[in-house]
Amino acid sequence: MVGGGEGAFIGGVHRIAARLDGQFVLVAGALSSDPARARASGRAMGLAEDRIYDDFAAMAEAEAARPDGVQAVAIVTPNHKHAAPAQAFLTRGIHVLCDKPLAATAAQAQAMAQAAASSDALFVLTHNYTAYPMVRAARAMVAEGMLGALRVVQVEYAQDWLTEPVRNKQADWRTDPARAGAGALGDIGTHAFNLLEFVTGLRVEELAAELHSFVPGRAVDDNAHVLLRLGQGARGQLWVSQVAVGRENGLRLRLHGETGGLEWDQEEPDRLWHTPFGQPRRLLTRNGAGMPEVLKPLTRVPAGHPEGYLEGFANLYAEAARAIRAHGTGGPPARTALPTLEDGLRGMAFIAACQQSSAQNAAWVGLAP
Amino acid sequence: MVGGGEGAFIGGVHRIAARLDGQFVLVAGALSSDPARARASGRAMGLAEDRIYDDFAAMAEAEAARPDGVQAVAIVTPNHKHAAPAQAFLTRGIHVLCDKPLAATAAQAQAMAQAAASSDALFVLTHNYTAYPMVRAARAMVAEGMLGALRVVQVEYAQDWLTEPVRNKQADWRTDPARAGAGALGDIGTHAFNLLEFVTGLRVEELAAELHSFVPGRAVDDNAHVLLRLGQGARGQLWVSQVAVGRENGLRLRLHGETGGLEWDQEEPDRLWHTPFGQPRRLLTRNGAGMPEVLKPLTRVPAGHPEGYLEGFANLYAEAARAIRAHGTGGPPARTALPTLEDGLRGMAFIAACQQSSAQNAAWVGLAP
Amino acid sequence: MVGGGEGAFIGGVHRIAARLDGQFVLVAGALSSDPARARASGRAMGLAEDRIYDDFAAMAEAEAARPDGVQAVAIVTPNHKHAAPAQAFLTRGIHVLCDKPLAATAAQAQAMAQAAASSDALFVLTHNYTAYPMVRAARAMVAEGMLGALRVVQVEYAQDWLTEPVRNKQADWRTDPARAGAGALGDIGTHAFNLLEFVTGLRVEELAAELHSFVPGRAVDDNAHVLLRLGQGARGQLWVSQVAVGRENGLRLRLHGETGGLEWDQEEPDRLWHTPFGQPRRLLTRNGAGMPEVLKPLTRVPAGHPEGYLEGFANLYAEAARAIRAHGTGGPPARTALPTLEDGLRGMAFIAACQQSSAQNAAWVGLAP
Amino acid sequence: MVGGGEGAFIGGVHRIAARLDGQFVLVAGALSSDPARARASGRAMGLAEDRIYDDFAAMAEAEAARPDGVQAVAIVTPNHKHAAPAQAFLTRGIHVLCDKPLAATAAQAQAMAQAAASSDALFVLTHNYTAYPMVRAARAMVAEGMLGALRVVQVEYAQDWLTEPVRNKQADWRTDPARAGAGALGDIGTHAFNLLEFVTGLRVEELAAELHSFVPGRAVDDNAHVLLRLGQGARGQLWVSQVAVGRENGLRLRLHGETGGLEWDQEEPDRLWHTPFGQPRRLLTRNGAGMPEVLKPLTRVPAGHPEGYLEGFANLYAEAARAIRAHGTGGPPARTALPTLEDGLRGMAFIAACQQSSAQNAAWVGLAP
């Protein structure tokens, strides 16, 4: 692991997710850009002394040289520190699981793309919400045509933790343009955008955005409203906010097609509302009646026994483990639904397009397909 | 009553709403533009033969001349037939309760405004959703500053009854540009817009809209996405749809201010979610704990005994009755929250601005204050 | 109307319910046992002076003698004052709509039964919850076998308005054994019991009950737990409480059969959950997709436009109007689902059985079929 | 681990729960009573060959003799096979985490109690639902007097997976009296009973129960209705069912005291409804506003990021790890909320009392305190 030392949030999530299905063991880390903290964190996690590194470069070099070196690395640093470690590990053939958004700048993102293209190793971007079973179910239903051609899509990701000026490790870098690249748009907007394209199979072709910073002194956006034009004539709205008082982690997706509708809410992840036009609404549940067999590997307990955020995240790790094993046997790479570097580039393009549109008074800006 | 003969929807609603609190009795009507149907409908409703009229003009003249003539008239015709009867009755000093939107064209609306301005009679536009008790509670809470300055507002009105081409009395005129003036935007968008301004006390100053007709052959919009800039720096989104499969009558309002949030859903009208920032969400209920005394006249039964659409509508009639009585005593006009002709003009301006913006590729269009 | 003067609750409900569909006009009343209040109330309601009566006996005699005398009377007095007016009007061939429970004592109930049996007039007991459209839908689904043979039923009616000692017009007589006959059991327990038998079509054959008075000084039960054995081997629980803090008017019914399940909650009356075993749960809505045509007369507005308590209550009045018209034409009496005097006797038997069982330490007590 | 080989359900849950917080590593197992399956399962889980055992007795002896022997064992066999391994490990000073209910017979339970009493090792019964953060919050609120003296409690645990005759590994032993000891009552009723006493801090003093087997040919109960008399005058109902069509894993607890109410539903474990009498209902959330600091160790991710069944279960393992570490340092045993052998005995007494009461036509049966 690179990053994720004491006081970090997402690093701990990655560690639990990696451990949950017993497919990964944490053996080495450069857990902080502060060597003393890196060392203390490594010891607290029980790493062997010689595998606690002061920085990612040393770690990449040393681990690549060990016969028992790491097979994969999780990069859980702030956005502007994704690129360099990703390059260092990919270059050495070590698989990378990297937090989102891909990077803080387009240049960083391009460097990562080149490193990935010239490496045999896998790159997985942890858009964890795509790995919830009911999100996968929604995607399958859309793909099977159960909604007909999509017409209207509504996606939102609303939180309230930045309603007031906040100073702590989590908030500081997320509200610093240099380290984050964008505010709510990068931190959660990319999740919403990715989820939308993942489930619908459609591409956003044009958007018109208005970004806003409501909290005095905040240097990045904390709210964004975006009009969307998608492929096949679909239209949509996207809303992202970190000042929406009353919302904890409100990622919601609603799809309306010619013959059906779907609704999903991250805070009730095991439930998916489906309305076939002209019939009563149905509440589909994870492992409940009618759940497709193909989703079983994404679940661990029966219907009614809630799975949550960590299990969804763990699904990414479990799929990565399968892909890595397949890769190791020289077999053909497993076809997976794992988010890729291309998803990351697309997220960067989404951020850039929103920023450009907003700077031009919400003019339409195209996204390359 | 003018309009509202057999097969109509909203006419029946007005009749129940008028009757519910025992403040109005239906005694005369020009219930259809088809004289035969007007006559049959009048008889079915038990009107005296000499007060069943073939057309509104005859009715206005005759009733104004009778010593026991109507005090008020409900106009429940299609949009393009609001103006003429409104003028006829207002001119004669008969109070008017008129369905929304105000008219099908700006010219009609202006004519109504002039008639109202030169008449002593009241004009009430039946934006019924503003009369739900919990909507009034929300408005009071905003006005009292319980949310602090508003930042982000989300309003939507989603239905699915026009998902497919529909041919019936209700759908025909609503999807005919000449009779309706607009599609979803006029029929339900004006409700959403009015509700937003009513509750927030803010004015929409600029908007950027994209209208769409998804159903082949439909001549009016059946979906609209609108970005909003409101007074005091608030930002918002408005979504209107009649092709949102899975939604029955989904009018929802969400407000996020500096210190609090509110959520209300028309399909659960007795409930209002309030989050004071940093405290648990609270579920306020009609006549439940903490309900302000001032709202008591808007309710009839205790908490937990659901009131609904008809009771909300009836609140408008009950308030109109109070205003008419006050007017009759020559006292000062009661200050009410009743929607006015100005609200109607504002709704017409909203429609026009959306249509103009959409025709200009979602360019920003201002609304006069 | 008999009873229902100023300060009463249920009288006002009856008046709105009677008026809502335009089938009844209030023309006469003995609105209070206090003549002064009766007179004041009658004037406040706009009754003609000569049809405001000091007591029900005078009213029954006078109205029966008038050519334009009332066709029907609503009895909305406290429980112990149902019997005498019911007898007075039934004896004179005037239809009676009487509030529940039937009476305060078995003797009163028997007297009413005899009066009804020897009269040609209709007797309707206003178990209003049976007239909600989705309750009727549930009943039809059970009758059609959509749940298979019923196994387990759970019914509860929980309120919290008597959590503390309460002194007001509503509470006083409801907590007085002489006037009410029973506490929560009579006031709301009879609703729960009636709803259960109405929807399931099964009879409770035996019960074991524990009544309780939690509030110090209260002379009647404010909580009851009851085990049920029903026909065809079904088993159930019934819970009634007026001290359940957090519950406003929580009447809920859950049915589980061999092949399906249903859930209904009075506070969301337009919704009915149906689970066919092995399939996803479905949310049926009033006037929504799949709603049977036969229920249309019980609704007034489209799906998503909430109807509530008053509309449910009004359905009883509308059905009574149809029955009275049919009766007036000499035709065969319309077969209706209206609650009858037999339902009232059954409710009295339920109360008595619960009281007997509780007095015997929750021993099983049989109910005659 | 003892039990939990291929095809088992709860064994896999224990393994994930043990692993989730990184406090336990699975190193040895007697994973099935069938040696071939035990061996295959051990290999599939990556155990060393010499620590895969054919039976628990061999494992207990060998592991106790190893310097690196297991510190703790999870017993996840069917109910009738809890006692012997528990004795074998406790006798050797190895800590035991045992699934519930404690045993299939009273004799087995007593043997376990004696072994535990004479051992220095810990015994933890995995009543996992007690370890949900919001359940702990509920318990703390009751203990702090936020509800006042409790009056009415309602607990239910309803599932539908045994609605029809089922034949599989999970169902077979759970419906076999010899292996399970009881049906729904033992499998889920003990959870409901334990949860109730855990949260309320009250003891059930007397109960009256009716057990039932609805599915033809089923030898154990699949539904139970139980009246409860608790300490301090509280009254309650308990319902357990495995034939409640439409319910997946519906464990719900509702408490009503003199001054407040609480509601919790296992299928939405991060939410807790609290009503202070006379105030609006509040929705408390895990890690949400107002969450007590003391619960932080039971959570891993912020509010709005759902935790579920596995995290709740893992909380037991994490607390057991802390207790084991404290035990190892010779310090005073940590005071924990972990379910104990006494809880297990109490669950056995509950089952026995219900069976006795039901056999006596739902007569009241006392439970020793």
PDB file of C-alpha atoms in Angstrom, chain C residues 71-220:
ATOM      1  CA  GLN C  71     -83.897   9.877   5.570  1.00  0.00           C
ATOM      2  CA  ALA C  72     -80.902   8.929   7.641  1.00  0.00           C
ATOM      3  CA  VAL C  73     -79.271   9.883  10.909  1.00  0.00           C
ATOM      4  CA  ALA C  74     -75.668   9.741  12.019  1.00  0.00           C
ATOM      5  CA  ILE C  75     -75.191   8.789  15.673  1.00  0.00           C
ATOM      6  CA  VAL C  76     -71.868  10.108  16.896  1.00  0.00           C
ATOM      7  CA  THR C  77     -72.326  10.192  20.650  1.00  0.00           C
ATOM      8  CA  PRO C  78     -70.153   8.424  23.231  1.00  0.00           C
ATOM      9  CA  ASN C  79     -70.579   4.676  23.209  1.00  0.00           C
ATOM     10  CA  HIS C  80     -73.129   4.441  26.012  1.00  0.00           C
ATOM     11  CA  LYS C  81     -75.465   6.779  24.133  1.00  0.00           C
ATOM     12  CA  HIS C  82     -75.687   4.854  20.874  1.00  0.00           C
ATOM     13  CA  ALA C  83     -78.464   2.488  21.771  1.00  0.00           C
ATOM     14  CA  ALA C  84     -81.331   4.758  22.671  1.00  0.00           C
ATOM     15  CA  PRO C  85     -81.195   7.016  19.602  1.00  0.00           C
ATOM     16  CA  ALA C  86     -80.569   4.051  17.332  1.00  0.00           C
ATOM     17  CA  GLN C  87     -83.749   2.451  18.625  1.00  0.00           C
ATOM     18  CA  ALA C  88     -85.685   5.678  18.303  1.00  0.00           C
ATOM     19  CA  PHE C  89     -84.783   6.180  14.655  1.00  0.00           C
ATOM     20  CA  LEU C  90     -84.806   2.569  13.499  1.00  0.00           C
ATOM     21  CA  THR C  91     -88.258   2.132  14.993  1.00  0.00           C
ATOM     22  CA  ARG C  92     -89.425   5.000  12.823  1.00  0.00           C
ATOM     23  CA  GLY C  93     -87.860   3.602   9.679  1.00  0.00           C
ATOM     24  CA  ILE C  94     -85.045   6.116   9.540  1.00  0.00           C
ATOM     25  CA  HIS C  95     -81.707   4.726   8.405  1.00  0.00           C
ATOM     26  CA  VAL C  96     -78.898   4.849  10.945  1.00  0.00           C
ATOM     27  CA  LEU C  97     -75.167   5.341  10.523  1.00  0.00           C
ATOM     28  CA  CYS C  98     -73.672   4.726  13.942  1.00  0.00           C
ATOM     29  CA  ASP C  99     -70.176   5.177  15.213  1.00  0.00           C
ATOM     30  CA  LYS C 100     -68.262   2.272  16.711  1.00  0.00           C
ATOM     31  CA  PRO C 101     -68.036   0.384  18.957  1.00  0.00           C
ATOM     32  CA  LEU C 102     -71.673  -0.544  18.855  1.00  0.00           C
ATOM     33  CA  ALA C 103     -72.370   0.213  22.518  1.00  0.00           C
ATOM     34  CA  ALA C 104     -70.952   0.326  26.001  1.00  0.00           C
ATOM     35  CA  THR C 105     -72.712  -2.773  27.271  1.00  0.00           C
ATOM     36  CA  ALA C 106     -74.018  -6.044  25.931  1.00  0.00           C
ATOM     37  CA  ALA C 107     -77.524  -5.113  26.979  1.00  0.00           C
ATOM     38  CA  GLN C 108     -77.410  -1.947  24.926  1.00  0.00           C
ATOM     39  CA  ALA C 109     -76.087  -3.885  21.971  1.00  0.00           C
ATOM     40  CA  GLN C 110     -78.870  -6.450  22.199  1.00  0.00           C
ATOM     41  CA  ALA C 111     -81.465  -3.732  22.308  1.00  0.00           C
ATOM     42  CA  MET C 112     -80.027  -2.245  19.143  1.00  0.00           C
ATOM     43  CA  ALA C 113     -79.998  -5.614  17.460  1.00  0.00           C
ATOM     44  CA  GLN C 114     -83.655  -6.125  18.211  1.00  0.00           C
ATOM     45  CA  ALA C 115     -84.559  -2.702  16.949  1.00  0.00           C
ATOM     46  CA  ALA C 116     -82.659  -3.297  13.744  1.00  0.00           C
ATOM     47  CA  ALA C 117     -84.173  -6.720  13.231  1.00  0.00           C
ATOM     48  CA  SER C 118     -87.690  -5.387  13.456  1.00  0.00           C
ATOM     49  CA  SER C 119     -87.021  -2.357  11.270  1.00  0.00           C
ATOM     50  CA  ASP C 120     -86.905  -2.030   7.543  1.00  0.00           C
ATOM     51  CA  ALA C 121     -84.242   0.629   7.824  1.00  0.00           C
ATOM     52  CA  LEU C 122     -80.544   0.144   7.215  1.00  0.00           C
ATOM     53  CA  PHE C 123     -78.007   0.125  10.001  1.00  0.00           C
ATOM     54  CA  VAL C 124     -74.409   0.939   9.137  1.00  0.00           C
ATOM     55  CA  LEU C 125     -71.601   0.812  11.681  1.00  0.00           C
ATOM     56  CA  THR C 126     -68.824   3.175  10.647  1.00  0.00           C
ATOM     57  CA  HIS C 127     -65.809   0.906  10.699  1.00  0.00           C
ATOM     58  CA  ASN C 128     -64.329   3.353   8.276  1.00  0.00           C
ATOM     59  CA  TYR C 129     -60.998   1.630   7.755  1.00  0.00           C
ATOM     60  CA  THR C 130     -62.719  -1.143   5.829  1.00  0.00           C
ATOM     61  CA  ALA C 131     -63.601   1.347   3.118  1.00  0.00           C
ATOM     62  CA  TYR C 132     -60.081   2.290   2.089  1.00  0.00           C
ATOM     63  CA  PRO C 133     -59.599   1.130  -1.496  1.00  0.00           C
ATOM     64  CA  MET C 134     -56.428  -0.807  -0.733  1.00  0.00           C
ATOM     65  CA  VAL C 135     -58.162  -2.584   2.139  1.00  0.00           C
ATOM     66  CA  ARG C 136     -60.827  -3.627  -0.296  1.00  0.00           C
ATOM     67  CA  ALA C 137     -58.115  -4.681  -2.702  1.00  0.00           C
ATOM     68  CA  ALA C 138     -56.502  -6.789   0.014  1.00  0.00           C
ATOM     69  CA  ARG C 139     -59.820  -8.419   0.810  1.00  0.00           C
ATOM     70  CA  ALA C 140     -60.400  -9.225  -2.844  1.00  0.00           C
ATOM     71  CA  MET C 141     -56.933 -10.706  -3.207  1.00  0.00           C
ATOM     72  CA  VAL C 142     -57.439 -12.959  -0.211  1.00  0.00           C
ATOM     73  CA  ALA C 143     -60.847 -14.018  -1.454  1.00  0.00           C
ATOM     74  CA  GLU C 144     -59.418 -14.847  -4.872  1.00  0.00           C
ATOM     75  CA  GLY C 145     -56.882 -17.121  -3.229  1.00  0.00           C
ATOM     76  CA  MET C 146     -53.836 -15.055  -4.146  1.00  0.00           C
ATOM     77  CA  LEU C 147     -52.266 -15.784  -0.768  1.00  0.00           C
ATOM     78  CA  GLY C 148     -53.355 -19.403  -0.550  1.00  0.00           C
ATOM     79  CA  ALA C 149     -54.678 -20.568   2.791  1.00  0.00           C
ATOM     80  CA  LEU C 150     -53.799 -18.026   5.446  1.00  0.00           C
ATOM     81  CA  ARG C 151     -51.403 -19.132   8.146  1.00  0.00           C
ATOM     82  CA  VAL C 152     -50.249 -16.187  10.210  1.00  0.00           C
ATOM     83  CA  VAL C 153     -51.940 -12.824  10.722  1.00  0.00           C
ATOM     84  CA  GLN C 154     -50.615  -9.837  12.619  1.00  0.00           C
ATOM     85  CA  VAL C 155     -52.774  -6.840  13.317  1.00  0.00           C
ATOM     86  CA  GLU C 156     -51.960  -3.874  15.493  1.00  0.00           C
ATOM     87  CA  TYR C 157     -53.389  -0.485  16.288  1.00  0.00           C
ATOM     88  CA  ALA C 158     -50.961   1.682  18.204  1.00  0.00           C
ATOM     89  CA  GLN C 159     -51.327   5.304  19.244  1.00  0.00           C
ATOM     90  CA  ASP C 160     -49.636   7.432  21.853  1.00  0.00           C
ATOM     91  CA  TRP C 161     -52.118  10.180  22.641  1.00  0.00           C
ATOM     92  CA  LEU C 162     -52.999   8.683  26.045  1.00  0.00           C
ATOM     93  CA  THR C 163     -49.379   8.211  27.118  1.00  0.00           C
ATOM     94  CA  GLU C 164     -49.961  10.624  29.937  1.00  0.00           C
ATOM     95  CA  PRO C 165     -53.144  11.345  31.881  1.00  0.00           C
ATOM     96  CA  VAL C 166     -55.241  13.481  29.534  1.00  0.00           C
ATOM     97  CA  ARG C 167     -58.238  15.600  30.411  1.00  0.00           C
ATOM     98  CA  ASN C 168     -60.337  16.845  27.533  1.00  0.00           C
ATOM     99  CA  LYS C 169     -63.639  16.086  25.868  1.00  0.00           C
ATOM    100  CA  GLN C 170     -62.169  13.315  23.719  1.00  0.00           C
ATOM    101  CA  ALA C 171     -60.216  11.637  26.464  1.00  0.00           C
ATOM    102  CA  ASP C 172     -62.689  11.944  29.282  1.00  0.00           C
ATOM    103  CA  TRP C 173     -65.412   9.688  28.042  1.00  0.00           C
ATOM    104  CA  ARG C 174     -63.014   7.320  26.337  1.00  0.00           C
ATOM    105  CA  THR C 175     -61.338   6.593  29.685  1.00  0.00           C
ATOM    106  CA  ASP C 176     -64.565   6.322  31.654  1.00  0.00           C
ATOM    107  CA  PRO C 177     -65.746   2.694  31.944  1.00  0.00           C
ATOM    108  CA  ALA C 178     -69.373   3.707  32.273  1.00  0.00           C
ATOM    109  CA  ARG C 179     -69.411   5.744  29.097  1.00  0.00           C
ATOM    110  CA  ALA C 180     -66.929   3.795  26.983  1.00  0.00           C
ATOM    111  CA  GLY C 181     -67.349   0.234  28.204  1.00  0.00           C
ATOM    112  CA  ALA C 182     -63.699  -0.442  27.482  1.00  0.00           C
ATOM    113  CA  GLY C 183     -60.586   1.589  26.838  1.00  0.00           C
ATOM    114  CA  ALA C 184     -58.198   1.135  23.931  1.00  0.00           C
ATOM    115  CA  LEU C 185     -59.873  -2.186  23.282  1.00  0.00           C
ATOM    116  CA  GLY C 186     -63.198  -0.568  22.473  1.00  0.00           C
ATOM    117  CA  ASP C 187     -61.956   2.601  20.893  1.00  0.00           C
ATOM    118  CA  ILE C 188     -59.427   1.124  18.497  1.00  0.00           C
ATOM    119  CA  GLY C 189     -59.248  -2.589  19.259  1.00  0.00           C
ATOM    120  CA  THR C 190     -62.621  -3.127  17.638  1.00  0.00           C
ATOM    121  CA  HIS C 191     -61.289  -1.466  14.498  1.00  0.00           C
ATOM    122  CA  ALA C 192     -58.320  -3.814  14.421  1.00  0.00           C
ATOM    123  CA  PHE C 193     -60.460  -6.867  15.050  1.00  0.00           C
ATOM    124  CA  ASN C 194     -63.029  -5.849  12.463  1.00  0.00           C
ATOM    125  CA  LEU C 195     -60.370  -5.079   9.871  1.00  0.00           C
ATOM    126  CA  LEU C 196     -58.772  -8.458  10.399  1.00  0.00           C
ATOM    127  CA  GLU C 197     -61.976 -10.403   9.929  1.00  0.00           C
ATOM    128  CA  PHE C 198     -63.089  -8.158   7.078  1.00  0.00           C
ATOM    129  CA  VAL C 199     -59.963  -8.653   5.031  1.00  0.00           C
ATOM    130  CA  THR C 200     -59.277 -12.298   5.795  1.00  0.00           C
ATOM    131  CA  GLY C 201     -62.848 -13.538   5.638  1.00  0.00           C
ATOM    132  CA  LEU C 202     -61.885 -15.706   8.621  1.00  0.00           C
ATOM    133  CA  ARG C 203     -63.454 -15.703  12.040  1.00  0.00           C
ATOM    134  CA  VAL C 204     -61.522 -15.500  15.283  1.00  0.00           C
ATOM    135  CA  GLU C 205     -62.575 -18.636  17.120  1.00  0.00           C
ATOM    136  CA  GLU C 206     -60.583 -18.350  20.344  1.00  0.00           C
ATOM    137  CA  LEU C 207     -58.438 -15.728  21.953  1.00  0.00           C
ATOM    138  CA  ALA C 208     -56.177 -15.254  24.964  1.00  0.00           C
ATOM    139  CA  ALA C 209     -55.775 -11.665  26.088  1.00  0.00           C
ATOM    140  CA  GLU C 210     -53.863  -9.592  28.565  1.00  0.00           C
ATOM    141  CA  LEU C 211     -55.230  -6.114  29.133  1.00  0.00           C
ATOM    142  CA  HIS C 212     -53.271  -3.490  30.984  1.00  0.00           C
ATOM    143  CA  SER C 213     -53.617   0.050  32.288  1.00  0.00           C
ATOM    144  CA  PHE C 214     -50.224   1.674  32.376  1.00  0.00           C
ATOM    145  CA  VAL C 215     -51.185   5.203  33.244  1.00  0.00           C
ATOM    146  CA  PRO C 216     -51.715   5.646  36.966  1.00  0.00           C
ATOM    147  CA  GLY C 217     -55.332   6.271  37.826  1.00  0.00           C
ATOM    148  CA  ARG C 218     -56.685   5.146  34.484  1.00  0.00           C
ATOM    149  CA  ALA C 219     -59.804   3.049  34.924  1.00  0.00           C
ATOM    150  CA  VAL C 220     -59.781   1.354  31.542  1.00  0.00           C
TER     151      VAL C 220
END
